[in-house]
């Protein structure tokens, strides 16, 4: 009997839908997963609180009322349609509180529309190994993490939607206040008060040129008559010079000190923003935008690769796989600088430690090997991330500092020079190694030998007051005080700038009149809320909610009852200051003939007709006269299309196309008559410069008569 053959059925390949947050990330991940996987982007939050109302039920345990975000309904329906056709849905939003909330909302929106199994996957880097590992080990949504995000969202909504109407009533319409941003504003305003109240004191220093043979070197006066010199006036310095200029100069002491320099831990978010601001001049927002691009994926030849790990982290922990990878690279390229064991850095107590520190995904992708595929900004940021990580797993560096003291009468001068004796981790940090190796031209000196003095250099100084905050220093302060989280540092600064509560001047954050007025009202009225201790305590409580140690509703209830009572009291008791920043001007409205008023708007001051609402004429405030021959226009602030970057142009555009990227300061050049601008360089600080490219006028910022030498290396 012939054996009957049966046709075997082809098994259907399971279809999996992976939902990430951004299209760039989706494009990279889809390449890694291949057939059977569809990767779509949610574009961030699809479901959230509405913008038009508070949407928090304060009578029912502060339950939020979520809606589909305006304009996202079509995308949500497409994802529901894709989920219906899939066997498995993997929610792959970012591994932080916001990402967990996005996954939670998506799960609720999809679970009734599909029979597919819905799971949560997380990863710290976008590489084939990490993505496939995450897909093979799906998990569940962490409810406590969602509750922590919910608590923060509800708390911020309650604060904002109660304080903002107060500001509308007392200051001007359209203002807003936030729990964390208001504390940052307070820090900036308090620093500004310190700057204004500081009284500089005069002091002098004295340097001298010494020579041994043909070699000269400069030393500084460090002792006079056995004590540190306190030189308060030029006369005091001249008296010392007169006394010692004919005295014998004897090398009285030589000391050599060896110093061990340890490598720094891999970057956290705040440390990356600080280093990027200090070394590259990037704002916090720009740093995070570039880091996002490097994380989500860059085309390296025919491959698309996520070059760095997740960039929002407060941990310095590094995975064992990454440690093995970097040690293999160091062993191949710098074997003499490979420690016997991997170096582990201490994770701070407040760190959430959900992610590793920021590092390159593959050590072999050195900055030189990928530079042709990256933009200039991407390469510069990637370089400091790569260098910081690789150096963190290398041997210590060692430096030798030689200090010599020269005695001339009752005066002691000191000179020091350092050089690197063991490069260690400096081997991969090109910028630092050249700066540290500063031996100079110090000759070989012996104790007791006589050398000659050549020339004395008395120099006047004034004590420096506290510096205004920059992006780097405000981020460092926020981190030290426990205000905000890695994901919030850049948005805090951006919001203050966008609201015109703060402006940037020479990379410093300066509060505006509006910012200071709002800060004063909020701090005086809500001192227990608008302070760093309350904000830090909120962060601690949010951590407890995430760890399931605190019920989120209870946390909100404890705060809201006394807060709402205080809002009502302030609304009744605080006097209105509306219109206090408005100023009359001598300019006349060309439409109705009435005087123009200087008013404060969302983006700063502007001119508006006093005949409003009958006349709606508004215009930018003139900053200077147009310098072009034959033009009677005025220079006003403008913004570029798209990015909205500010520049300064003539009101007679397009007949006059004069533009400047520097803001006029309403002063004019005594040489050519063009307007002046304020510039900044590291050597001279702030100085005034003529905007005329054919004029060489330079002047100190404080209007002293001296002309600034060798200026022009502008960094603004």
XYZ file of C-alpha atoms in Angstrom:
716
model
C 0.000 0.000 0.000
C 1.436 3.319 -1.130
C 2.183 5.764 1.642
C -0.089 8.785 1.430
C 1.789 12.076 1.276
C 0.307 14.997 3.165
C 1.072 18.570 2.255
C 2.615 20.393 5.143
C 1.188 23.762 5.965
C 3.530 26.697 5.902
C 3.670 28.285 9.291
C 2.897 31.978 9.297
C 5.705 34.251 10.516
C 4.469 36.173 13.599
C 4.138 39.872 12.926
C 5.490 42.189 15.605
C 4.797 45.909 15.952
C 7.438 47.933 17.797
C 6.438 51.455 18.892
C 9.213 53.924 19.723
C 9.067 57.678 20.332
C 10.865 59.218 17.334
C 11.026 58.486 13.579
C 14.859 58.588 13.575
C 14.956 55.884 16.222
C 12.317 53.848 14.332
C 14.389 53.975 11.148
C 17.512 52.705 12.940
C 15.756 49.912 14.867
C 13.795 48.625 11.855
C 17.108 47.994 10.058
C 18.300 45.880 12.971
C 15.170 43.726 13.361
C 14.493 42.880 9.720
C 11.465 40.905 8.355
C 8.531 40.246 10.651
C 8.948 43.553 12.496
C 7.277 46.868 11.805
C 8.658 49.830 13.757
C 6.501 52.945 14.147
C 6.947 56.197 16.083
C 4.437 57.695 18.510
C 6.092 61.115 18.201
C 6.208 61.468 21.973
C 2.991 61.661 23.977
C -0.193 60.761 22.104
C -2.357 61.024 25.209
C -1.863 63.760 27.786
C -3.581 66.489 29.781
C -5.354 69.129 27.684
C -3.659 72.527 27.386
C -6.827 74.609 27.629
C -7.868 73.683 31.184
C -6.458 72.222 34.381
C -8.178 68.813 33.926
C -7.363 67.623 37.457
C -10.274 66.454 39.606
C -9.272 67.919 42.981
C -12.434 66.456 44.553
C -11.660 62.902 43.422
C -8.138 62.028 44.567
C -6.615 64.420 41.995
C -7.333 62.074 39.111
C -6.095 63.529 35.810
C -8.377 63.751 32.789
C -6.358 62.549 29.830
C -7.283 63.229 26.197
C -5.774 62.439 22.815
C -3.322 65.233 22.058
C -4.698 67.654 19.481
C -3.524 66.676 15.995
C -2.492 63.160 17.069
C -5.813 61.305 16.664
C -4.931 60.195 13.117
C -1.581 58.788 14.240
C -3.208 56.953 17.150
C -5.744 55.341 14.806
C -2.945 54.234 12.493
C -1.125 52.600 15.426
C -4.360 50.887 16.506
C -4.796 49.613 12.943
C -1.208 48.337 12.867
C -1.665 46.670 16.265
C -4.800 44.879 15.040
C -2.777 43.259 12.246
C 0.033 42.200 14.586
C 0.585 39.181 16.789
C 2.862 41.004 19.220
C 3.085 44.691 20.196
C 6.284 45.876 21.878
C 6.188 49.286 23.543
C 9.735 50.665 23.261
C 9.482 54.234 24.527
C 12.405 55.662 26.507
C 13.427 53.985 29.742
C 12.470 56.846 32.066
C 9.300 58.118 33.757
C 8.024 59.955 30.691
C 8.716 56.932 28.500
C 6.936 54.632 30.947
C 3.896 56.934 30.916
C 3.868 56.958 27.099
C 3.925 53.146 27.101
C 1.133 53.033 29.710
C -1.124 55.325 27.655
C -0.407 53.383 24.476
C -1.214 50.110 26.222
C -4.583 51.492 27.353
C -5.347 52.827 23.868
C -4.389 49.594 22.055
C -5.443 46.724 24.308
C -9.136 46.836 23.299
C -8.287 47.180 19.598
C -6.140 44.074 19.168
C -5.753 40.475 20.283
C -1.968 40.852 20.173
C 0.092 40.382 23.313
C 1.310 43.828 24.418
C 4.649 43.984 26.258
C 7.194 46.574 27.322
C 10.823 46.529 26.194
C 13.648 48.810 27.311
C 17.226 49.381 26.177
C 20.034 51.788 26.970
C 21.641 51.914 23.539
C 20.472 51.530 19.965
C 22.725 48.766 18.695
C 21.800 45.422 17.086
C 22.808 43.449 20.178
C 20.915 45.690 22.631
C 17.745 45.844 20.509
C 17.601 42.079 19.844
C 18.275 41.372 23.514
C 15.384 43.656 24.513
C 13.008 42.048 21.991
C 13.855 38.559 23.257
C 13.163 39.531 26.884
C 9.991 41.668 26.971
C 8.598 42.750 30.332
C 5.673 44.605 31.864
C 4.941 48.286 32.391
C 6.143 49.472 35.797
C 3.047 50.986 37.410
C 4.961 52.786 40.160
C 7.094 54.541 37.547
C 3.935 55.682 35.781
C 2.573 56.962 39.087
C 5.732 58.996 39.671
C 5.283 60.660 36.282
C 1.588 61.181 37.004
C 2.390 62.796 40.365
C 4.896 65.186 38.811
C 2.512 66.075 35.980
C -0.407 66.683 38.340
C 1.681 68.690 40.797
C 3.107 70.911 38.062
C -0.360 71.396 36.588
C -1.821 72.398 39.982
C 0.992 74.886 40.593
C 0.991 76.339 37.086
C -2.769 76.621 36.724
C -3.078 78.407 40.061
C -0.077 80.719 39.877
C -0.520 81.743 36.231
C -3.985 83.365 36.743
C -2.492 85.171 39.722
C 0.187 86.670 37.462
C -2.422 87.552 34.847
C -4.362 89.448 37.482
C -1.420 91.212 39.133
C 1.209 91.704 36.382
C -0.006 91.165 32.804
C -2.000 88.740 30.690
C -0.333 85.741 29.087
C 2.281 85.088 31.794
C 2.901 81.659 33.281
C 4.708 80.178 36.256
C 6.132 76.736 36.935
C 7.203 74.887 40.048
C 10.800 74.146 39.006
C 11.392 77.040 36.603
C 10.355 79.575 39.246
C 12.999 78.244 41.641
C 15.647 78.469 38.904
C 14.486 82.033 38.197
C 14.856 82.825 41.893
C 18.464 81.579 41.865
C 19.278 83.743 38.831
C 17.587 86.838 40.321
C 19.318 86.412 43.689
C 22.682 86.097 41.938
C 21.938 89.287 39.991
C 21.323 91.125 43.263
C 24.676 89.895 44.554
C 26.354 91.148 41.370
C 24.723 94.580 41.688
C 25.468 94.942 45.402
C 29.105 93.936 45.140
C 31.599 96.754 45.809
C 34.971 96.088 44.156
C 38.133 96.824 46.113
C 41.430 97.870 44.606
C 44.518 95.712 45.002
C 47.875 95.371 43.255
C 50.203 92.565 42.275
C 53.884 92.693 41.502
C 55.700 90.482 38.985
C 59.365 90.612 38.145
C 61.543 89.321 35.339
C 64.593 87.342 36.434
C 67.419 85.948 34.330
C 69.987 83.183 34.588
C 72.358 83.524 31.725
C 70.319 84.129 28.601
C 67.147 82.528 29.982
C 64.499 84.819 31.434
C 61.452 83.910 33.486
C 58.758 85.806 35.394
C 57.911 85.308 39.064
C 55.265 86.843 41.332
C 55.678 88.494 44.724
C 54.263 86.092 47.334
C 55.806 87.362 50.602
C 57.034 90.679 51.955
C 58.677 90.911 55.359
C 57.588 87.340 56.074
C 53.882 87.808 55.327
C 51.561 87.620 52.322
C 51.613 91.093 50.753
C 48.471 93.227 50.966
C 49.064 95.841 48.308
C 46.219 98.362 48.390
C 47.719 101.121 46.276
C 50.245 101.906 43.584
C 52.349 103.802 46.130
C 52.757 100.667 48.257
C 54.020 98.720 45.247
C 56.400 101.463 44.173
C 57.857 101.629 47.686
C 58.644 97.888 47.563
C 60.213 98.171 44.106
C 62.372 101.093 45.245
C 63.535 99.105 48.262
C 64.431 95.836 46.470
C 65.472 96.797 42.942
C 69.149 97.042 43.903
C 69.097 94.032 46.281
C 70.810 90.737 45.472
C 68.442 88.087 44.052
C 69.122 84.686 45.585
C 67.375 81.377 44.811
C 66.222 80.601 48.362
C 64.118 77.487 47.875
C 63.383 74.864 45.231
C 60.659 72.293 45.651
C 59.414 69.542 43.375
C 55.971 68.048 43.883
C 54.599 65.002 42.108
C 50.847 64.919 41.667
C 48.646 62.002 40.673
C 45.687 62.977 38.475
C 42.820 60.511 38.372
C 40.534 60.171 35.342
C 36.969 61.388 35.667
C 33.879 59.202 35.567
C 31.823 58.896 32.364
C 29.411 61.746 31.742
C 26.032 62.108 33.384
C 23.534 64.444 31.703
C 24.431 67.444 33.841
C 28.179 66.887 33.540
C 27.858 66.566 29.754
C 25.928 69.841 29.566
C 28.527 71.577 31.738
C 31.488 70.258 29.732
C 29.768 71.078 26.455
C 29.080 74.651 27.600
C 32.600 75.206 28.936
C 34.601 73.493 26.186
C 32.378 73.859 23.113
C 30.231 76.881 23.964
C 26.963 74.969 23.410
C 23.758 75.808 25.234
C 22.106 73.030 27.220
C 19.351 72.788 24.629
C 21.822 72.447 21.753
C 23.811 69.823 23.650
C 20.731 67.659 24.189
C 19.557 68.048 20.589
C 22.916 66.856 19.257
C 23.129 64.050 21.820
C 19.639 62.896 20.748
C 20.852 62.655 17.146
C 23.894 60.614 18.167
C 21.724 58.300 20.289
C 18.973 57.707 17.721
C 21.314 56.797 14.899
C 23.727 58.170 12.315
C 24.569 56.693 8.919
C 28.134 55.378 9.099
C 28.792 54.364 5.525
C 26.215 51.676 4.686
C 25.246 51.117 8.341
C 23.034 53.193 10.597
C 24.353 53.199 14.158
C 23.354 54.734 17.454
C 26.727 56.144 18.479
C 26.060 56.850 22.171
C 23.946 55.419 24.961
C 20.850 57.125 26.361
C 21.702 60.749 27.162
C 19.335 61.383 30.088
C 20.954 59.777 33.100
C 22.337 60.654 36.513
C 24.324 57.426 36.857
C 27.981 56.661 36.067
C 27.490 52.896 36.077
C 28.944 51.041 33.081
C 27.867 47.583 31.897
C 30.321 44.685 32.040
C 30.043 44.276 28.264
C 31.059 47.892 27.682
C 33.933 47.575 30.157
C 35.240 44.514 28.326
C 34.935 46.373 25.002
C 36.846 49.475 26.113
C 39.567 47.463 27.898
C 40.131 45.448 24.718
C 40.543 48.692 22.760
C 42.954 50.190 25.327
C 44.992 46.974 25.413
C 45.421 47.174 21.662
C 46.198 50.893 21.421
C 47.639 51.932 24.816
C 48.632 48.682 26.578
C 50.938 50.513 29.007
C 47.945 52.523 30.305
C 45.525 49.630 30.929
C 44.769 49.108 34.649
C 44.895 45.570 36.021
C 41.168 45.688 36.820
C 38.224 47.712 35.464
C 37.604 51.007 37.282
C 34.176 51.294 38.912
C 32.866 54.730 39.880
C 30.553 55.434 42.795
C 26.950 56.140 41.846
C 25.440 59.063 43.767
C 22.777 58.344 46.370
C 20.165 60.349 44.462
C 20.896 58.687 41.123
C 18.047 56.593 39.714
C 20.592 54.285 38.058
C 18.137 53.046 35.432
C 20.701 53.839 32.756
C 24.433 53.645 32.370
C 26.598 56.729 32.165
C 26.776 58.339 28.741
C 29.298 56.462 26.602
C 29.986 55.458 22.998
C 28.182 52.268 22.030
C 31.302 50.920 20.319
C 34.764 52.027 21.438
C 36.165 51.140 18.021
C 34.189 54.031 16.535
C 36.849 56.586 17.410
C 36.175 60.258 16.573
C 38.718 60.085 13.735
C 37.069 57.013 12.224
C 33.585 58.584 12.050
C 34.365 62.262 11.468
C 33.532 62.141 7.752
C 29.981 61.000 8.577
C 29.195 63.580 11.282
C 28.441 67.265 11.219
C 30.944 69.537 12.954
C 28.699 69.875 16.015
C 28.052 66.131 16.198
C 31.764 65.346 15.939
C 32.760 67.817 18.662
C 30.187 66.491 21.124
C 30.902 62.844 20.259
C 34.619 63.497 20.755
C 34.278 64.691 24.346
C 31.918 61.774 25.151
C 34.295 59.219 23.615
C 37.382 60.717 25.251
C 35.734 60.949 28.665
C 34.577 57.319 28.593
C 37.793 55.768 27.270
C 39.982 57.836 29.611
C 37.813 56.757 32.577
C 39.203 53.224 32.182
C 42.869 54.163 31.849
C 45.722 54.609 34.315
C 46.227 57.778 36.335
C 48.392 60.555 34.919
C 51.270 62.063 36.872
C 52.638 65.596 36.806
C 55.762 67.129 38.293
C 55.590 70.728 39.478
C 58.809 72.627 40.152
C 58.503 75.734 42.346
C 61.373 78.146 42.899
C 61.496 81.043 45.361
C 63.771 84.034 44.777
C 64.557 86.332 47.697
C 65.358 89.994 47.040
C 65.727 91.925 50.298
C 62.519 91.490 52.285
C 60.618 90.257 49.214
C 60.097 86.668 48.085
C 59.031 85.899 44.520
C 57.782 82.508 43.358
C 57.600 80.824 39.962
C 56.172 77.391 39.170
C 56.230 75.187 36.114
C 54.582 71.818 35.560
C 55.070 68.995 33.133
C 53.455 65.627 32.599
C 55.733 62.778 33.667
C 53.280 59.951 32.941
C 50.554 60.624 30.401
C 48.185 57.919 31.559
C 44.628 58.754 30.530
C 45.757 62.072 29.001
C 46.905 59.972 26.043
C 43.375 60.047 24.596
C 42.423 63.582 25.673
C 44.169 65.740 23.118
C 43.001 69.137 24.380
C 43.959 68.506 27.995
C 47.332 66.912 27.377
C 48.625 69.961 25.491
C 47.394 72.347 28.184
C 48.827 70.367 31.078
C 52.298 70.056 29.566
C 53.400 73.607 30.408
C 57.042 73.350 31.413
C 57.797 76.787 29.959
C 61.327 78.141 29.875
C 62.256 77.777 33.554
C 66.043 77.245 33.679
C 67.868 74.790 35.884
C 68.207 76.527 39.270
C 70.101 75.664 42.445
C 69.442 76.796 45.994
C 71.765 79.615 47.013
C 72.783 80.705 43.545
C 72.580 84.356 42.552
C 70.509 85.494 39.584
C 69.675 88.936 38.205
C 66.452 90.930 38.180
C 65.521 92.691 34.999
C 62.198 94.482 35.173
C 59.257 94.920 37.543
C 55.584 94.825 36.539
C 53.161 96.398 39.015
C 49.535 95.766 38.000
C 46.287 97.165 39.332
C 43.313 94.840 39.943
C 39.887 94.991 41.492
C 38.269 92.189 43.439
C 35.735 90.298 41.354
C 32.188 89.819 42.585
C 30.083 86.705 42.056
C 29.706 85.696 38.432
C 26.307 85.545 36.782
C 25.056 82.069 36.017
C 25.845 80.495 32.669
C 24.253 77.360 31.220
C 27.044 75.305 32.770
C 26.943 76.860 36.240
C 23.134 76.912 36.592
C 22.971 73.235 35.597
C 25.682 72.434 38.146
C 23.781 74.363 40.838
C 20.456 72.709 40.008
C 22.100 69.300 40.235
C 23.863 70.080 43.521
C 20.650 71.338 45.092
C 18.582 68.399 43.822
C 16.334 70.600 41.673
C 14.920 68.787 38.649
C 16.196 65.693 36.887
C 18.479 65.063 33.884
C 15.552 65.421 31.489
C 14.604 68.849 32.889
C 17.866 70.826 33.022
C 17.807 72.036 29.409
C 14.022 72.738 29.331
C 14.285 74.820 32.523
C 16.707 77.242 30.857
C 14.771 77.242 27.579
C 11.469 78.071 29.261
C 12.946 81.015 31.167
C 14.438 82.388 27.947
C 11.284 81.787 25.897
C 9.135 83.575 28.480
C 11.505 86.563 28.491
C 12.080 86.139 32.211
C 15.806 85.775 31.459
C 18.041 86.839 28.580
C 21.530 85.796 27.523
C 24.314 88.371 27.544
C 27.809 87.157 26.652
C 26.658 83.622 27.545
C 25.515 84.800 30.983
C 21.903 84.442 32.174
C 20.520 87.853 33.155
C 17.008 88.324 34.598
C 14.803 90.859 32.831
C 12.691 93.478 34.609
C 9.712 91.205 34.058
C 11.566 88.183 35.465
C 12.610 90.071 38.581
C 9.098 91.407 39.140
C 7.567 87.933 38.859
C 10.253 86.461 41.088
C 9.623 89.077 43.770
C 5.858 88.467 43.786
C 6.186 84.664 43.865
C 8.945 84.529 46.485
C 7.238 87.025 48.792
C 3.853 85.313 48.424
C 4.916 81.634 48.313
C 8.272 81.351 50.115
C 7.523 77.774 51.171
C 6.960 76.657 47.552
C 9.342 78.770 45.475
C 12.459 77.561 47.217
C 15.112 74.967 46.536
C 14.364 72.861 49.634
C 10.724 72.284 48.687
C 11.656 71.471 45.097
C 14.351 69.014 46.188
C 11.918 67.381 48.637
C 9.412 66.937 45.802
C 12.084 65.098 43.800
C 12.745 62.840 46.801
C 9.025 62.101 47.148
C 8.738 61.318 43.438
C 11.562 58.819 43.891
C 9.614 57.254 46.774
C 6.509 56.995 44.575
C 8.579 55.261 41.887
C 9.944 52.858 44.496
C 6.371 52.142 45.699
C 7.094 53.653 49.106
C 4.602 56.534 48.821
C 1.073 56.800 47.364
C 1.057 59.530 44.740
C -2.406 60.906 45.646
C -1.344 61.310 49.266
C 1.711 63.273 48.220
C -0.442 65.671 46.163
C -3.117 66.072 48.842
C -0.561 67.023 51.508
C 0.661 69.833 49.267
C -2.467 71.159 47.603
C -4.778 72.080 50.491
C -2.482 74.702 52.131
C -1.213 75.842 48.725
C -4.698 76.596 47.361
C -5.599 78.459 50.542
C -2.512 80.650 50.138
C -3.282 81.345 46.447
C -6.731 82.644 47.410
C -5.236 84.859 50.125
C -2.642 86.340 47.766
C -5.240 86.992 45.081
C -7.118 89.145 47.601
C -4.207 90.891 49.300
C -1.474 91.595 46.732
C -1.759 94.864 44.810
C -1.732 94.880 41.015
C 1.365 96.180 39.216
C -0.186 96.021 35.744
C 1.221 98.612 33.387
C 4.087 99.517 35.700
C 6.631 98.601 33.029
C 4.929 100.657 30.294
C 6.718 103.885 29.311
C 5.602 106.837 27.153
C 7.866 107.705 24.197
C 8.292 110.720 21.917
C 7.458 108.642 18.851
C 4.164 109.241 17.044
C 1.954 106.580 15.500
C 2.022 107.042 11.732
C -1.472 105.565 11.448
C -3.471 107.707 13.890
C -1.088 110.393 15.158
C -1.221 109.387 18.841
C 1.904 108.832 20.976
C 3.508 105.387 20.986
C 4.014 103.524 24.252
C 6.873 101.209 25.167
C 5.214 97.991 26.337
C 6.356 94.576 27.444
C 5.238 91.626 25.369
C 5.929 87.933 25.292
C 9.268 88.391 23.511
C 10.425 91.614 25.176
C 9.645 95.294 24.808
C 7.928 96.753 21.747
C 6.155 99.972 20.696
C 2.355 100.053 20.693
C -0.050 102.861 19.887
C -1.614 104.512 22.949
C -4.859 104.611 20.944
C -5.389 100.853 21.443
C -7.921 99.218 20.973
C -9.018 101.672 18.274
C -5.532 101.520 16.740
C -3.598 98.235 16.691
C -0.317 99.622 15.339
C 2.796 98.000 16.854
C 6.471 97.990 15.883
C 9.850 96.913 17.161
C 11.826 99.303 19.334
C 14.577 101.107 17.378
C 18.007 100.280 18.748
C 20.165 102.584 16.607
C 20.195 104.640 13.424
C 20.980 102.737 10.259
C 24.620 103.502 9.362
C 24.250 103.030 5.600
C 24.795 106.262 3.601
C 21.556 107.902 2.482
C 19.340 105.609 4.589
C 17.048 107.162 7.206
C 15.957 103.810 8.633
C 16.492 102.432 12.122
C 17.986 99.173 13.350
C 15.481 96.833 15.045
C 15.546 93.245 16.299
C 14.296 90.617 13.867
C 14.084 86.825 13.836
C 14.992 84.385 11.094
C 12.316 82.106 9.703
C 12.291 78.556 10.987
C 14.730 78.527 13.909
C 13.794 82.048 15.021
C 17.400 83.163 15.582
C 17.625 86.857 16.429
C 19.499 89.366 14.278
C 19.339 93.135 13.770
C 18.251 94.788 10.531
C 17.079 98.054 9.000
C 13.407 99.062 9.041
C 13.746 100.070 5.357
C 14.306 96.465 4.254
C 14.254 95.383 1.409
C 15.458 98.745 -0.010
C 18.200 98.642 2.656
C 19.625 95.200 3.435
C 21.962 96.127 6.308
C 22.074 93.438 9.024
C 24.138 92.806 12.158
C 24.383 89.731 14.348
C 25.412 91.913 17.304
C 22.936 94.015 19.264
C 23.470 97.811 19.085
C 24.089 99.477 22.460
C 22.775 102.952 21.477
C 26.257 104.488 21.415
C 28.068 105.701 18.354
C 31.669 105.465 17.197
C 33.625 108.713 17.682
C 35.716 107.862 14.615
C 33.143 107.035 11.918
C 29.700 107.537 13.468
C 28.457 103.943 13.045
C 26.814 102.343 16.077
C 28.748 100.343 18.667
C 28.119 96.773 19.795
C 29.323 94.879 22.832
C 31.562 91.891 22.190
C 33.363 89.412 24.372
C 36.549 87.392 24.297
C 38.274 85.283 26.918
C 41.359 87.509 27.126
C 39.709 90.912 27.581
C 36.168 90.108 28.696
C 33.494 92.536 27.457
C 34.485 95.423 25.223
C 32.835 97.809 22.761
C 33.527 97.609 19.062
C 32.426 99.618 16.051
C 30.144 97.679 13.723
C 31.875 99.251 10.702
C 34.194 96.576 9.242
C 36.545 99.344 8.002
C 36.872 100.951 11.456
C 39.293 99.657 14.113
C 37.708 101.395 17.121
C 37.774 99.259 20.284
C 36.906 100.454 23.758
C 36.606 98.986 27.245
C 33.080 98.092 28.359
C 33.244 100.385 31.413
C 33.967 103.505 29.286
C 37.503 103.976 30.523
C 39.727 105.909 28.154
C 42.129 103.062 27.441
C 41.696 101.186 24.191
C 41.543 97.388 24.474
C 44.662 95.813 22.897
C 44.584 92.739 20.676
C 40.831 92.273 20.981
C 38.674 90.683 18.367
C 38.791 86.961 19.158
C 35.045 87.050 19.553
C 33.283 84.093 21.130
C 29.723 85.327 21.341
